[in-house]
Short mmCIF file of C-alpha atoms in Angstrom, two decimals:
data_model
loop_
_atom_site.label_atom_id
_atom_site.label_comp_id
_atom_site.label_asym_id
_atom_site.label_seq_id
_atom_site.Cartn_x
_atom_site.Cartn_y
_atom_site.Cartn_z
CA UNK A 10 5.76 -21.55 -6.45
CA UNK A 11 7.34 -21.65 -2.69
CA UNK A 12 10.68 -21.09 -4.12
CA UNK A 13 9.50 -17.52 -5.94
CA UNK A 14 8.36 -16.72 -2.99
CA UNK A 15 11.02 -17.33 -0.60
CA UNK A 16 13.06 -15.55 -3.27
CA UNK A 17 10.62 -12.31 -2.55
CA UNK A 18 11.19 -12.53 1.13
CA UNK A 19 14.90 -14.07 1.27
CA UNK A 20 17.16 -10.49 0.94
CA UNK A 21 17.63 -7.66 -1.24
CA UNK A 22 19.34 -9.06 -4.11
CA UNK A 23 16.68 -11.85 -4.58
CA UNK A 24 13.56 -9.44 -4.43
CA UNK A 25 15.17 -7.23 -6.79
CA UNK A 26 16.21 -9.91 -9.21
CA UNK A 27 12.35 -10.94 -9.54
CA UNK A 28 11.32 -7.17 -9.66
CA UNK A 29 13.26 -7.02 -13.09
CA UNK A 30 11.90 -10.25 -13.84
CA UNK A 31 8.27 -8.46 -13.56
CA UNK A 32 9.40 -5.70 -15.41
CA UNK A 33 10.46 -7.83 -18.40
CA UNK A 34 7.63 -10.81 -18.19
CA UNK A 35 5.38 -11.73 -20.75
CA UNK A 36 1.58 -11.44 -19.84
CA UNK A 37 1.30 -14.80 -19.37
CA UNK A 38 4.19 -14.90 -16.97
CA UNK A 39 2.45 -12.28 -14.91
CA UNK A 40 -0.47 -14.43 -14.50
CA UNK A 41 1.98 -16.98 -13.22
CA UNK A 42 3.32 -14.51 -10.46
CA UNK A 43 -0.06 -13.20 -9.63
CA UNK A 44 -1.30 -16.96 -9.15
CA UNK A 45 1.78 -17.28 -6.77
CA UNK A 46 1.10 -14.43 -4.94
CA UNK A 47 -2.54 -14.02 -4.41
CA UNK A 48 -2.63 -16.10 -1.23
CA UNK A 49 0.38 -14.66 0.24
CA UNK A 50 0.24 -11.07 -0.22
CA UNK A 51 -0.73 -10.08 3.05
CA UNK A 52 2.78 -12.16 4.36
CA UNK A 53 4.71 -10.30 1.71
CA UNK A 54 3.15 -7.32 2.32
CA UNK A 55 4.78 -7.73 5.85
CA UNK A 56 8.11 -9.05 4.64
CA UNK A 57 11.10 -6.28 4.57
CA UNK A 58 12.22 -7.55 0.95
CA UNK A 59 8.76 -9.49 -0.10
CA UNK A 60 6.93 -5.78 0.42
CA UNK A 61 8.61 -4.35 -2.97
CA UNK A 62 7.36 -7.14 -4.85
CA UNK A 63 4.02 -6.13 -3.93
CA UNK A 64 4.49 -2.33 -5.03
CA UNK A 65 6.19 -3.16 -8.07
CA UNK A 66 2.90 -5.16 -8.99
CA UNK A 67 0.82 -2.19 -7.81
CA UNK A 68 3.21 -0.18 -9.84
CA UNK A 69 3.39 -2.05 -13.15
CA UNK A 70 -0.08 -3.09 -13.61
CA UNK A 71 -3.45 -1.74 -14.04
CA UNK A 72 -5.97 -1.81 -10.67
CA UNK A 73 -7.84 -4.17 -12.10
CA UNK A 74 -5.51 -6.70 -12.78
CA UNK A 75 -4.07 -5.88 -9.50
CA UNK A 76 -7.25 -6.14 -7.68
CA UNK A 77 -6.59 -9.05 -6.00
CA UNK A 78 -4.08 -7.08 -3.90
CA UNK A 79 -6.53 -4.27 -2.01
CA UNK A 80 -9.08 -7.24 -2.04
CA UNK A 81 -7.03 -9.40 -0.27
CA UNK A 82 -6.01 -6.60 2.60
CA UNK A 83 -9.63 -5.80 3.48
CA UNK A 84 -9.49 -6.23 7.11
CA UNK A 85 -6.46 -5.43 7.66
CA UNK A 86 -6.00 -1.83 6.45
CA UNK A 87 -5.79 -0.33 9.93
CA UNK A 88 -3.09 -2.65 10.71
CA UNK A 89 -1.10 -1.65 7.75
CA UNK A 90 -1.55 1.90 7.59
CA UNK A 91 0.56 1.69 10.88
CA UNK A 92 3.45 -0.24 9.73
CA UNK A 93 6.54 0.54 8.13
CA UNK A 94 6.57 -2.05 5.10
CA UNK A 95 2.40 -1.67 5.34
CA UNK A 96 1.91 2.50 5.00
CA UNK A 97 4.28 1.40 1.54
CA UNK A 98 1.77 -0.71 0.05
CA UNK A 99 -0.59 1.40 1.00
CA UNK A 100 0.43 4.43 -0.32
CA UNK A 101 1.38 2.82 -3.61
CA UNK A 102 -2.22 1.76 -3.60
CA UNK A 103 -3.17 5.59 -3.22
CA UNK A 104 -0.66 6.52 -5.94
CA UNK A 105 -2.53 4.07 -8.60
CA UNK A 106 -6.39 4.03 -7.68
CA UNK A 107 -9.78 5.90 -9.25
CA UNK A 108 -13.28 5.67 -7.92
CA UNK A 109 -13.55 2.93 -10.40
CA UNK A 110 -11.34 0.40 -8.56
CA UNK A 111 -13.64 -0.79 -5.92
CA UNK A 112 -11.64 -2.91 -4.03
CA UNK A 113 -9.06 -0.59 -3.65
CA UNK A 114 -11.75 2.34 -2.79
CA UNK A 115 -13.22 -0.43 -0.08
CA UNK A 116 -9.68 -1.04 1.48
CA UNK A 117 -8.93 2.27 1.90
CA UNK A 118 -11.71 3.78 3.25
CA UNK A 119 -11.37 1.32 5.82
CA UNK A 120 -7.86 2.94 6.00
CA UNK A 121 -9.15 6.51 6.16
CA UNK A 122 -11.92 5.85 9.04
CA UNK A 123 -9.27 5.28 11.49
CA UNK A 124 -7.70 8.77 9.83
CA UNK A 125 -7.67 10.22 13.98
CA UNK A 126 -5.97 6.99 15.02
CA UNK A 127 -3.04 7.13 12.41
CA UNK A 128 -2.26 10.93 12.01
CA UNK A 129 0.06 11.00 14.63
CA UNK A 130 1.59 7.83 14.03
CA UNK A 131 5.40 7.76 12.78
CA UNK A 132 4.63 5.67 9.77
CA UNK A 133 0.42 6.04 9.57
CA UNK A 134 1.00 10.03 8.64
CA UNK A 135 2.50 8.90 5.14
CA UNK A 136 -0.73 7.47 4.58
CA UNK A 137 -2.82 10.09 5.35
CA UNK A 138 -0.42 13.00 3.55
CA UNK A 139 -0.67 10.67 0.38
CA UNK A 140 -4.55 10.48 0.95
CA UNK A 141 -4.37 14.38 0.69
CA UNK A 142 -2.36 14.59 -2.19
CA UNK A 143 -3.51 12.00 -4.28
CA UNK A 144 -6.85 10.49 -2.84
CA UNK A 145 -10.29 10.68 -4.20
CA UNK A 146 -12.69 13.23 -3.05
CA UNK A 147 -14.47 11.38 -0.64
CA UNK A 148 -10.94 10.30 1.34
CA UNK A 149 -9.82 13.74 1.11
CA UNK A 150 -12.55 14.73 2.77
CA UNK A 151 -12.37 12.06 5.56
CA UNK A 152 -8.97 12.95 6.42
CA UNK A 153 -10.04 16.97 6.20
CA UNK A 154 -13.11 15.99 8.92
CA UNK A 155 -10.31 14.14 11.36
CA UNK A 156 -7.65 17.09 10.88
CA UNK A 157 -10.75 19.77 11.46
CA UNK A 158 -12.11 17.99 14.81
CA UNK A 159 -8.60 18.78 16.43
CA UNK A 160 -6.88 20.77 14.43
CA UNK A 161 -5.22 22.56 17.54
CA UNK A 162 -3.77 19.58 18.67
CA UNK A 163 -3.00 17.94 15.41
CA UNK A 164 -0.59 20.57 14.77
CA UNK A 165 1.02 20.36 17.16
CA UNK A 166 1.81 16.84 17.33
CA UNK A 167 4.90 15.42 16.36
CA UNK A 168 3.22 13.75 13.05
CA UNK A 169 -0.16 14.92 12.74
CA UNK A 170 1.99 18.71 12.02
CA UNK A 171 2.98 17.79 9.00
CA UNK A 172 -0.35 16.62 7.35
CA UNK A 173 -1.51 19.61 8.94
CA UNK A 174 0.63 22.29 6.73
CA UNK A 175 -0.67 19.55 3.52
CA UNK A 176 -3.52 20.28 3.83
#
């Protein structure tokens, strides 16, 4: 189990090699992975190579085998929504969610509260422009309410602009 996880995290060739494993394993294998990963996903999350592992799982799978992904960030969604490998994860979150996938809907409305804080942010402004595009209702609307309480100034900040002219 350490060793497929250090392969995640080691470099590029290794993470990819276990992305096409994903791609190609049986269901049972996936159960394997998810096992492995479950505990870890926040440190992979945060890993340059081990943070594609974690959106090819998002991307692959249903939410609710996934589950165990959003449920396992809940705490930490302002912290990611800042990040470089973090906005990633959670945008492919965004990308793959419904009102129906409640641990995904609970980790990123934690995201979207702190909607003023990351708007400007060089990496938090992916999150909120996918939250426009592709969120539910109720996000769209929470990042509409932060834009609309300053929309002078969001547009014209350097990164807050551009989720400005989306929505």
């Amino acid at each position: 189990q350490t060793y497929v996880r250090r392969l995640a995290m080691k470099n590029q060739q290794s993470s990819r090699a276990l992305q096409l494993v994903m791609e190609r394993a049986t269901e049972h294998e996936n159960n394997l992975l998810f096992r492995i990963f479950r505990d870890y996903t926040f440190e992979a999350a945060n890993s340059y190579f081990g943070n594609f592992v974690i959106q090819e799982f998002i991307r692959l799978h249903p939410p609710a085998r996934v589950a165990w992904i959003p449920r396992s960030l809940v705490g930490r969604g302002k912290s990611m929504s800042r990040g470089q490998l973090g906005c990633r994860i959670i945008c492919r979150l965004i990308e793959h969610y419904s009102e129906q996938d409640l641990d995904a809907v609970g980790l990123l409305t934690e995201v979207f509260q702190n909607t003023p804080e990351i708007l400007n942010l060089k990496y938090g402004h992916f999150v909120a422009e996918t939250g426009l595009e592709l969120g539910i209702p109720v996000h769209k609307k929470m990042i509409f309410d932060s834009i609309w309480t300053n929309v002078h100034a969001m547009a014209r900040g350097q990164y807050s602009s551009n989720v400005v002219e989306k929505a």
